[in-house]
Amino acid sequence: MEEKKTNEANADFNRRAFFVKLGLGSLGIATAGTAVFGYQFLSPNVLYEPSPIINAGKPEGYPIDSVTLDVNSGIYIIRAKEGFFSLSAVCTHLGCLTAWKPELGIIACPCHGSKFRQSGEKIEGPAPKPLPWKRMWISDDGDLMVDRSADVSPMQYVRI
Ligand code: FES
């Protein structure tokens, strides 16, 4: 009889220990979940955009009379006889990425047919404005730098 009581007490203890561990485990999971959501809630809800400053590399990499589209940055690096300049490659109509057409010597928008001269000036189409010139300069290391966020008035060539 005494042995039966001892077995029941052991079983009761094991059951109690199991439920205590289960409860602590659940509490731990709930605490971890709360911490994760609390961290996300307190973190600033900010979009981290890439820098508007582009390093376009060495000037020697661009032949004279060349138009180079940087698809990732949405800019043209143009080396004219007068010097270097950079144009936005984003159409001023509805924001499509334009393309240089070397056989025609123009920049064309594939979306609604706007056409621009190499200088960014509009030739035809629904685009309301020319392609803007972007600020360009030579870094201390001799690289061509472009600030996509800064427009400049046309004909401001960078001469090397
Ligand atoms: S987006 Fe270029 S013409 Fe419409």
PDB file of C-alpha atoms in Angstrom, residues 33-143:
ATOM      1  CA  GLY A  33       7.531  36.684 -30.194  1.00  0.00           C
ATOM      2  CA  THR A  34       6.711  39.839 -28.280  1.00  0.00           C
ATOM      3  CA  ALA A  35      10.354  40.925 -28.418  1.00  0.00           C
ATOM      4  CA  VAL A  36      10.537  40.406 -32.202  1.00  0.00           C
ATOM      5  CA  PHE A  37       7.300  42.317 -32.890  1.00  0.00           C
ATOM      6  CA  GLY A  38       8.267  45.015 -30.390  1.00  0.00           C
ATOM      7  CA  TYR A  39      11.616  45.490 -32.146  1.00  0.00           C
ATOM      8  CA  GLN A  40       9.904  45.724 -35.549  1.00  0.00           C
ATOM      9  CA  PHE A  41       7.375  48.200 -34.161  1.00  0.00           C
ATOM     10  CA  LEU A  42      10.059  50.427 -32.657  1.00  0.00           C
ATOM     11  CA  SER A  43      12.349  50.290 -35.699  1.00  0.00           C
ATOM     12  CA  PRO A  44      11.989  53.294 -38.015  1.00  0.00           C
ATOM     13  CA  ASN A  45       9.841  52.518 -41.049  1.00  0.00           C
ATOM     14  CA  VAL A  46      12.277  53.959 -43.568  1.00  0.00           C
ATOM     15  CA  LEU A  47      13.112  52.973 -47.125  1.00  0.00           C
ATOM     16  CA  TYR A  48      16.858  52.900 -47.599  1.00  0.00           C
ATOM     17  CA  GLU A  49      17.514  54.077 -51.125  1.00  0.00           C
ATOM     18  CA  PRO A  50      20.850  53.787 -52.830  1.00  0.00           C
ATOM     19  CA  SER A  51      23.043  56.873 -52.891  1.00  0.00           C
ATOM     20  CA  PRO A  52      22.298  59.323 -55.712  1.00  0.00           C
ATOM     21  CA  ILE A  53      26.057  59.728 -56.255  1.00  0.00           C
ATOM     22  CA  ILE A  54      27.352  57.475 -59.033  1.00  0.00           C
ATOM     23  CA  ASN A  55      30.978  56.713 -59.749  1.00  0.00           C
ATOM     24  CA  ALA A  56      31.063  56.312 -63.530  1.00  0.00           C
ATOM     25  CA  GLY A  57      34.718  55.302 -63.652  1.00  0.00           C
ATOM     26  CA  LYS A  58      37.666  56.720 -65.533  1.00  0.00           C
ATOM     27  CA  PRO A  59      37.086  59.133 -68.425  1.00  0.00           C
ATOM     28  CA  GLU A  60      39.419  57.073 -70.619  1.00  0.00           C
ATOM     29  CA  GLY A  61      36.776  54.332 -70.604  1.00  0.00           C
ATOM     30  CA  TYR A  62      34.493  56.468 -72.785  1.00  0.00           C
ATOM     31  CA  PRO A  63      35.366  57.026 -76.443  1.00  0.00           C
ATOM     32  CA  ILE A  64      34.770  60.469 -77.938  1.00  0.00           C
ATOM     33  CA  ASP A  65      31.240  60.812 -79.353  1.00  0.00           C
ATOM     34  CA  SER A  66      29.932  57.965 -77.229  1.00  0.00           C
ATOM     35  CA  VAL A  67      26.631  57.629 -75.391  1.00  0.00           C
ATOM     36  CA  THR A  68      26.686  55.075 -72.585  1.00  0.00           C
ATOM     37  CA  LEU A  69      23.539  54.056 -70.754  1.00  0.00           C
ATOM     38  CA  ASP A  70      23.919  52.997 -67.123  1.00  0.00           C
ATOM     39  CA  VAL A  71      20.748  50.957 -66.781  1.00  0.00           C
ATOM     40  CA  ASN A  72      21.069  50.497 -63.021  1.00  0.00           C
ATOM     41  CA  SER A  73      21.449  54.218 -62.348  1.00  0.00           C
ATOM     42  CA  GLY A  74      19.117  55.486 -65.077  1.00  0.00           C
ATOM     43  CA  ILE A  75      21.649  57.920 -66.519  1.00  0.00           C
ATOM     44  CA  TYR A  76      23.605  58.447 -69.713  1.00  0.00           C
ATOM     45  CA  ILE A  77      27.294  59.267 -69.659  1.00  0.00           C
ATOM     46  CA  ILE A  78      27.949  61.170 -72.850  1.00  0.00           C
ATOM     47  CA  ARG A  79      31.340  62.124 -74.161  1.00  0.00           C
ATOM     48  CA  ALA A  80      30.962  64.816 -76.774  1.00  0.00           C
ATOM     49  CA  LYS A  81      33.712  66.809 -78.474  1.00  0.00           C
ATOM     50  CA  GLU A  82      33.086  69.616 -75.970  1.00  0.00           C
ATOM     51  CA  GLY A  83      33.498  67.314 -72.945  1.00  0.00           C
ATOM     52  CA  PHE A  84      31.525  64.986 -70.700  1.00  0.00           C
ATOM     53  CA  PHE A  85      27.982  65.387 -69.479  1.00  0.00           C
ATOM     54  CA  SER A  86      25.330  63.203 -67.946  1.00  0.00           C
ATOM     55  CA  LEU A  87      21.648  63.022 -68.807  1.00  0.00           C
ATOM     56  CA  SER A  88      18.802  61.377 -66.994  1.00  0.00           C
ATOM     57  CA  ALA A  89      17.695  58.340 -68.979  1.00  0.00           C
ATOM     58  CA  VAL A  90      14.221  58.481 -67.439  1.00  0.00           C
ATOM     59  CA  CYS A  91      11.599  59.814 -69.831  1.00  0.00           C
ATOM     60  CA  THR A  92       9.947  63.007 -68.632  1.00  0.00           C
ATOM     61  CA  HIS A  93       6.545  61.762 -69.801  1.00  0.00           C
ATOM     62  CA  LEU A  94       5.719  58.817 -67.552  1.00  0.00           C
ATOM     63  CA  GLY A  95       9.120  57.650 -66.406  1.00  0.00           C
ATOM     64  CA  CYS A  96      10.068  54.871 -68.820  1.00  0.00           C
ATOM     65  CA  LEU A  97      13.740  54.133 -69.336  1.00  0.00           C
ATOM     66  CA  THR A  98      14.832  55.544 -72.688  1.00  0.00           C
ATOM     67  CA  ALA A  99      17.348  53.977 -75.045  1.00  0.00           C
ATOM     68  CA  TRP A 100      20.113  55.381 -77.233  1.00  0.00           C
ATOM     69  CA  LYS A 101      19.577  54.600 -80.927  1.00  0.00           C
ATOM     70  CA  PRO A 102      23.032  54.909 -82.510  1.00  0.00           C
ATOM     71  CA  GLU A 103      21.724  54.263 -86.027  1.00  0.00           C
ATOM     72  CA  LEU A 104      19.450  57.326 -85.724  1.00  0.00           C
ATOM     73  CA  GLY A 105      21.624  59.355 -83.356  1.00  0.00           C
ATOM     74  CA  ILE A 106      18.716  59.961 -80.987  1.00  0.00           C
ATOM     75  CA  ILE A 107      17.431  58.879 -77.598  1.00  0.00           C
ATOM     76  CA  ALA A 108      14.031  57.200 -77.901  1.00  0.00           C
ATOM     77  CA  CYS A 109      11.428  56.224 -75.366  1.00  0.00           C
ATOM     78  CA  PRO A 110       9.901  52.787 -76.024  1.00  0.00           C
ATOM     79  CA  CYS A 111       6.644  53.570 -74.210  1.00  0.00           C
ATOM     80  CA  HIS A 112       4.908  56.355 -76.121  1.00  0.00           C
ATOM     81  CA  GLY A 113       7.441  57.354 -78.743  1.00  0.00           C
ATOM     82  CA  SER A 114       9.090  60.464 -77.347  1.00  0.00           C
ATOM     83  CA  LYS A 115      12.394  61.246 -79.023  1.00  0.00           C
ATOM     84  CA  PHE A 116      15.267  63.355 -77.733  1.00  0.00           C
ATOM     85  CA  ARG A 117      18.497  64.678 -79.158  1.00  0.00           C
ATOM     86  CA  GLN A 118      21.809  63.561 -77.660  1.00  0.00           C
ATOM     87  CA  SER A 119      21.756  66.847 -75.737  1.00  0.00           C
ATOM     88  CA  GLY A 120      18.462  65.845 -74.073  1.00  0.00           C
ATOM     89  CA  GLU A 121      16.390  68.320 -76.082  1.00  0.00           C
ATOM     90  CA  LYS A 122      12.968  66.968 -77.044  1.00  0.00           C
ATOM     91  CA  ILE A 123      12.372  66.307 -80.743  1.00  0.00           C
ATOM     92  CA  GLU A 124       8.844  64.889 -80.677  1.00  0.00           C
ATOM     93  CA  GLY A 125       6.356  62.919 -78.607  1.00  0.00           C
ATOM     94  CA  PRO A 126       4.308  63.465 -75.462  1.00  0.00           C
ATOM     95  CA  ALA A 127       7.260  64.153 -73.126  1.00  0.00           C
ATOM     96  CA  PRO A 128       6.649  67.604 -71.632  1.00  0.00           C
ATOM     97  CA  LYS A 129      10.291  68.454 -70.954  1.00  0.00           C
ATOM     98  CA  PRO A 130      13.786  67.643 -72.211  1.00  0.00           C
ATOM     99  CA  LEU A 131      15.904  65.023 -70.452  1.00  0.00           C
ATOM    100  CA  PRO A 132      17.611  66.889 -67.612  1.00  0.00           C
ATOM    101  CA  TRP A 133      21.366  67.265 -67.338  1.00  0.00           C
ATOM    102  CA  LYS A 134      22.806  65.885 -64.110  1.00  0.00           C
ATOM    103  CA  ARG A 135      25.600  67.385 -62.062  1.00  0.00           C
ATOM    104  CA  MET A 136      28.905  65.824 -63.044  1.00  0.00           C
ATOM    105  CA  TRP A 137      32.449  66.349 -61.787  1.00  0.00           C
ATOM    106  CA  ILE A 138      35.834  64.666 -61.572  1.00  0.00           C
ATOM    107  CA  SER A 139      36.731  63.172 -58.199  1.00  0.00           C
ATOM    108  CA  ASP A 140      40.130  63.525 -56.543  1.00  0.00           C
ATOM    109  CA  ASP A 141      40.907  60.027 -57.850  1.00  0.00           C
ATOM    110  CA  GLY A 142      40.170  61.126 -61.414  1.00  0.00           C
ATOM    111  CA  ASP A 143      36.824  59.314 -61.691  1.00  0.00           C
TER     112      ASP A 143
END
